[in-house]
């Protein structure tokens, strides 16, 4: 298990500019970063997991960050820490926007450490992304609003095309 390999897990439904910001920061800190789309049984999904993987790959490319040491993958069966252990990662990286996120993430971080000895590192995204969440984007997009200020270009184009039924 290496502390130089990290997993950035999330629902990414859809990926937001805040997610891309955290991925870019993680990529600058670790030798290899696995961006992992995980099924969250507590949330009703908008996009299929394969679509989220594709949008993340496109968003990472469009951002221009060094993608050479990034892997985007999906995980729908089993514990997140099983994936991390399989790829030799010793660290999970999560973005924290507020105290609400701290309260949400803390129990998961403790459980993941108990389960497999894997630590969670919290990164602070740029404050300009502090109010952006996938659930807000889902709501605005579902009601026909413009989500382009909150999501990467590939996601904005995909949601706009989908909304117009093209
Ligand atoms: O973006 P999200 O929805 O906040 O991500 C939460 C997610 C998917 C990372 C979390 O629900 C998760 O880790 N699910 C995998 C199942 C698991 O390992 N659960 C036990 C430890 S929390």
mmCIF file of C-alpha atoms and ligand atoms in Angstrom:
data_model
loop_
_atom_site.group_PDB
_atom_site.id
_atom_site.type_symbol
_atom_site.label_atom_id
_atom_site.label_comp_id
_atom_site.label_asym_id
_atom_site.label_seq_id
_atom_site.Cartn_x
_atom_site.Cartn_y
_atom_site.Cartn_z
ATOM 1 C CA UNK A 1 0.000 0.000 0.000
ATOM 2 C CA UNK A 2 1.518 3.292 -1.092
ATOM 3 C CA UNK A 3 0.827 6.770 0.194
ATOM 4 C CA UNK A 4 1.991 8.012 -3.185
ATOM 5 C CA UNK A 5 -1.062 6.476 -4.864
ATOM 6 C CA UNK A 6 -4.440 8.085 -4.167
ATOM 7 C CA UNK A 7 -8.057 7.454 -5.052
ATOM 8 C CA UNK A 8 -10.454 10.376 -5.611
ATOM 9 C CA UNK A 9 -13.858 8.712 -5.244
ATOM 10 C CA UNK A 10 -17.303 10.158 -5.787
ATOM 11 C CA UNK A 11 -20.643 9.850 -7.497
ATOM 12 C CA UNK A 12 -19.666 12.509 -10.078
ATOM 13 C CA UNK A 13 -23.309 12.685 -11.192
ATOM 14 C CA UNK A 14 -22.445 14.855 -13.053
ATOM 15 C CA UNK A 15 -18.807 15.977 -12.666
ATOM 16 C CA UNK A 16 -18.589 19.652 -11.624
ATOM 17 C CA UNK A 17 -15.880 22.311 -11.790
ATOM 18 C CA UNK A 18 -15.308 21.649 -8.068
ATOM 19 C CA UNK A 19 -14.552 17.996 -8.820
ATOM 20 C CA UNK A 20 -12.078 18.934 -11.562
ATOM 21 C CA UNK A 21 -10.393 21.376 -9.171
ATOM 22 C CA UNK A 22 -9.927 18.663 -6.521
ATOM 23 C CA UNK A 23 -8.678 16.143 -9.121
ATOM 24 C CA UNK A 24 -6.123 18.691 -10.390
ATOM 25 C CA UNK A 25 -4.903 19.361 -6.829
ATOM 26 C CA UNK A 26 -4.676 15.630 -6.048
ATOM 27 C CA UNK A 27 -2.774 15.028 -9.295
ATOM 28 C CA UNK A 28 -0.182 17.594 -8.211
ATOM 29 C CA UNK A 29 0.316 15.862 -4.840
ATOM 30 C CA UNK A 30 0.420 12.136 -5.709
ATOM 31 C CA UNK A 31 2.390 9.980 -8.130
ATOM 32 C CA UNK A 32 -0.752 8.305 -9.428
ATOM 33 C CA UNK A 33 -4.400 9.226 -8.925
ATOM 34 C CA UNK A 34 -7.366 6.956 -9.588
ATOM 35 C CA UNK A 35 -10.533 8.977 -10.155
ATOM 36 C CA UNK A 36 -13.204 6.483 -9.216
ATOM 37 C CA UNK A 37 -16.873 6.748 -10.098
ATOM 38 C CA UNK A 38 -18.666 4.921 -7.304
ATOM 39 C CA UNK A 39 -22.318 3.979 -7.145
ATOM 40 C CA UNK A 40 -23.833 5.675 -4.084
ATOM 41 C CA UNK A 41 -26.827 3.584 -2.996
ATOM 42 C CA UNK A 42 -28.133 6.573 -1.028
ATOM 43 C CA UNK A 43 -28.632 8.725 -4.137
ATOM 44 C CA UNK A 44 -30.904 8.379 -7.164
ATOM 45 C CA UNK A 45 -28.643 8.559 -10.210
ATOM 46 C CA UNK A 46 -29.170 10.896 -13.169
ATOM 47 C CA UNK A 47 -26.429 9.525 -15.462
ATOM 48 C CA UNK A 48 -25.267 5.936 -16.068
ATOM 49 C CA UNK A 49 -21.863 5.241 -14.524
ATOM 50 C CA UNK A 50 -20.191 4.716 -17.935
ATOM 51 C CA UNK A 51 -21.406 8.182 -19.011
ATOM 52 C CA UNK A 52 -19.902 9.760 -15.889
ATOM 53 C CA UNK A 53 -16.564 8.043 -16.592
ATOM 54 C CA UNK A 54 -16.593 9.356 -20.158
ATOM 55 C CA UNK A 55 -17.480 12.915 -19.060
ATOM 56 C CA UNK A 56 -14.701 12.842 -16.438
ATOM 57 C CA UNK A 57 -12.151 11.689 -19.033
ATOM 58 C CA UNK A 58 -13.205 14.457 -21.428
ATOM 59 C CA UNK A 59 -13.213 17.065 -18.629
ATOM 60 C CA UNK A 60 -9.722 16.089 -17.464
ATOM 61 C CA UNK A 61 -8.425 16.318 -21.040
ATOM 62 C CA UNK A 62 -10.096 19.661 -21.649
ATOM 63 C CA UNK A 63 -8.757 21.071 -18.361
ATOM 64 C CA UNK A 64 -5.242 20.500 -19.633
ATOM 65 C CA UNK A 65 -3.930 18.992 -16.395
ATOM 66 C CA UNK A 66 -1.200 16.362 -16.646
ATOM 67 C CA UNK A 67 -3.366 13.279 -17.283
ATOM 68 C CA UNK A 68 -0.382 10.934 -17.655
ATOM 69 C CA UNK A 69 -0.649 9.704 -14.095
ATOM 70 C CA UNK A 70 -4.445 9.715 -13.827
ATOM 71 C CA UNK A 71 -6.766 6.741 -14.249
ATOM 72 C CA UNK A 72 -10.549 7.107 -14.482
ATOM 73 C CA UNK A 73 -12.442 3.970 -13.484
ATOM 74 C CA UNK A 74 -15.800 2.780 -12.173
ATOM 75 C CA UNK A 75 -16.665 0.755 -9.096
ATOM 76 C CA UNK A 76 -20.196 -0.454 -8.545
ATOM 77 C CA UNK A 77 -19.744 -3.627 -6.487
ATOM 78 C CA UNK A 78 -18.224 -3.800 -3.024
ATOM 79 C CA UNK A 79 -16.338 -1.502 -0.740
ATOM 80 C CA UNK A 80 -14.415 1.503 -1.931
ATOM 81 C CA UNK A 81 -11.437 0.380 0.154
ATOM 82 C CA UNK A 82 -11.356 -2.907 -1.788
ATOM 83 C CA UNK A 83 -10.638 -0.959 -4.965
ATOM 84 C CA UNK A 84 -8.034 1.164 -3.150
ATOM 85 C CA UNK A 85 -6.320 -1.950 -1.785
ATOM 86 C CA UNK A 86 -6.388 -3.643 -5.210
ATOM 87 C CA UNK A 87 -4.548 -0.718 -6.841
ATOM 88 C CA UNK A 88 -2.151 -0.236 -3.920
ATOM 89 C CA UNK A 89 -3.526 3.145 -2.848
ATOM 90 C CA UNK A 90 -3.044 4.222 0.753
ATOM 91 C CA UNK A 91 -5.005 7.462 0.560
ATOM 92 C CA UNK A 92 -8.505 8.616 -0.377
ATOM 93 C CA UNK A 93 -8.833 12.273 -1.382
ATOM 94 C CA UNK A 94 -12.072 14.207 -0.914
ATOM 95 C CA UNK A 95 -12.977 17.844 -1.486
ATOM 96 C CA UNK A 96 -14.411 19.763 1.451
ATOM 97 C CA UNK A 97 -16.513 22.848 0.751
ATOM 98 C CA UNK A 98 -17.995 23.490 4.191
ATOM 99 C CA UNK A 99 -18.698 22.149 7.677
ATOM 100 C CA UNK A 100 -21.595 20.234 6.125
ATOM 101 C CA UNK A 101 -19.105 18.289 4.015
ATOM 102 C CA UNK A 102 -16.905 17.668 7.064
ATOM 103 C CA UNK A 103 -19.880 16.184 8.935
ATOM 104 C CA UNK A 104 -20.812 14.019 5.906
ATOM 105 C CA UNK A 105 -17.281 12.820 5.181
ATOM 106 C CA UNK A 106 -15.966 12.204 8.721
ATOM 107 C CA UNK A 107 -17.857 8.948 9.463
ATOM 108 C CA UNK A 108 -16.904 7.541 6.041
ATOM 109 C CA UNK A 109 -13.253 8.442 6.611
ATOM 110 C CA UNK A 110 -13.231 6.754 10.027
ATOM 111 C CA UNK A 111 -14.970 3.626 8.695
ATOM 112 C CA UNK A 112 -12.595 3.372 5.733
ATOM 113 C CA UNK A 113 -9.613 3.636 8.107
ATOM 114 C CA UNK A 114 -11.071 0.950 10.366
ATOM 115 C CA UNK A 115 -11.834 -1.320 7.409
ATOM 116 C CA UNK A 116 -8.485 -1.180 5.680
ATOM 117 C CA UNK A 117 -6.120 1.286 7.344
ATOM 118 C CA UNK A 118 -6.626 3.702 4.462
ATOM 119 C CA UNK A 119 -6.435 7.388 5.365
ATOM 120 C CA UNK A 120 -8.623 10.145 3.942
ATOM 121 C CA UNK A 121 -7.083 13.486 2.994
ATOM 122 C CA UNK A 122 -9.395 16.482 2.669
ATOM 123 C CA UNK A 123 -8.547 19.167 0.131
ATOM 124 C CA UNK A 124 -10.096 22.624 -0.013
ATOM 125 C CA UNK A 125 -11.290 23.519 -3.497
ATOM 126 C CA UNK A 126 -11.049 27.056 -4.788
ATOM 127 C CA UNK A 127 -13.674 29.186 -2.960
ATOM 128 C CA UNK A 128 -15.257 30.001 -6.329
ATOM 129 C CA UNK A 129 -16.543 26.406 -6.349
ATOM 130 C CA UNK A 130 -17.784 26.446 -2.756
ATOM 131 C CA UNK A 131 -21.458 26.523 -3.692
ATOM 132 C CA UNK A 132 -21.316 24.052 -6.585
ATOM 133 C CA UNK A 133 -22.741 20.583 -6.065
ATOM 134 C CA UNK A 134 -23.845 17.800 -8.390
ATOM 135 C CA UNK A 135 -27.293 17.779 -6.796
ATOM 136 C CA UNK A 136 -27.746 21.495 -7.542
ATOM 137 C CA UNK A 137 -26.576 20.939 -11.121
ATOM 138 C CA UNK A 138 -29.008 18.021 -11.510
ATOM 139 C CA UNK A 139 -31.861 20.195 -10.289
ATOM 140 C CA UNK A 140 -31.043 23.204 -12.490
ATOM 141 C CA UNK A 141 -30.408 21.015 -15.558
ATOM 142 C CA UNK A 142 -33.612 19.055 -14.939
ATOM 143 C CA UNK A 143 -35.610 22.285 -14.957
ATOM 144 C CA UNK A 144 -33.973 23.502 -18.167
ATOM 145 C CA UNK A 145 -31.571 26.042 -16.616
ATOM 146 C CA UNK A 146 -28.038 26.915 -17.732
ATOM 147 C CA UNK A 147 -25.462 24.922 -15.753
ATOM 148 C CA UNK A 148 -22.421 26.036 -17.770
ATOM 149 C CA UNK A 149 -21.012 28.210 -14.930
ATOM 150 C CA UNK A 150 -20.791 25.152 -12.669
ATOM 151 C CA UNK A 151 -19.606 22.276 -14.839
ATOM 152 C CA UNK A 152 -16.734 21.557 -17.250
ATOM 153 C CA UNK A 153 -17.377 22.220 -20.960
ATOM 154 C CA UNK A 154 -17.973 18.552 -21.916
ATOM 155 C CA UNK A 155 -20.604 18.203 -19.171
ATOM 156 C CA UNK A 156 -22.317 21.472 -20.123
ATOM 157 C CA UNK A 157 -22.459 20.421 -23.774
ATOM 158 C CA UNK A 158 -23.721 16.934 -22.905
ATOM 159 C CA UNK A 159 -26.462 18.219 -20.593
ATOM 160 C CA UNK A 160 -27.477 20.951 -23.046
ATOM 161 C CA UNK A 161 -27.700 18.462 -25.914
ATOM 162 C CA UNK A 162 -29.621 16.030 -23.747
ATOM 163 C CA UNK A 163 -32.037 18.734 -22.612
ATOM 164 C CA UNK A 164 -32.791 19.577 -26.230
ATOM 165 C CA UNK A 165 -33.248 15.896 -27.081
ATOM 166 C CA UNK A 166 -30.506 15.897 -29.750
HETATM 167 O O1 LIG B 1 -19.937 11.890 -4.327
HETATM 168 P P1 LIG B 1 -20.520 11.147 -3.157
HETATM 169 O O2 LIG B 1 -21.906 10.602 -3.481
HETATM 170 O O3 LIG B 1 -20.534 11.952 -1.910
HETATM 171 O O4 LIG B 1 -19.554 9.880 -2.904
HETATM 172 C C1 LIG B 1 -19.795 8.992 -1.821
HETATM 173 C C2 LIG B 1 -19.130 7.643 -2.083
HETATM 174 C C3 LIG B 1 -19.708 7.027 -3.347
HETATM 175 C C4 LIG B 1 -17.642 7.845 -2.256
HETATM 176 C C5 LIG B 1 -19.447 6.731 -0.857
HETATM 177 O O5 LIG B 1 -20.824 6.534 -0.785
HETATM 178 C C6 LIG B 1 -18.734 5.383 -0.920
HETATM 179 O O6 LIG B 1 -17.573 5.297 -0.588
HETATM 180 N N1 LIG B 1 -19.437 4.325 -1.384
HETATM 181 C C7 LIG B 1 -18.830 3.004 -1.557
HETATM 182 C C8 LIG B 1 -19.362 1.979 -0.553
HETATM 183 C C9 LIG B 1 -18.464 1.876 0.664
HETATM 184 O O7 LIG B 1 -17.287 1.577 0.583
HETATM 185 N N2 LIG B 1 -19.059 2.154 1.849
HETATM 186 C C10 LIG B 1 -18.407 2.011 3.127
HETATM 187 C C11 LIG B 1 -17.540 3.156 3.579
HETATM 188 S S1 LIG B 1 -18.283 4.729 3.546
#
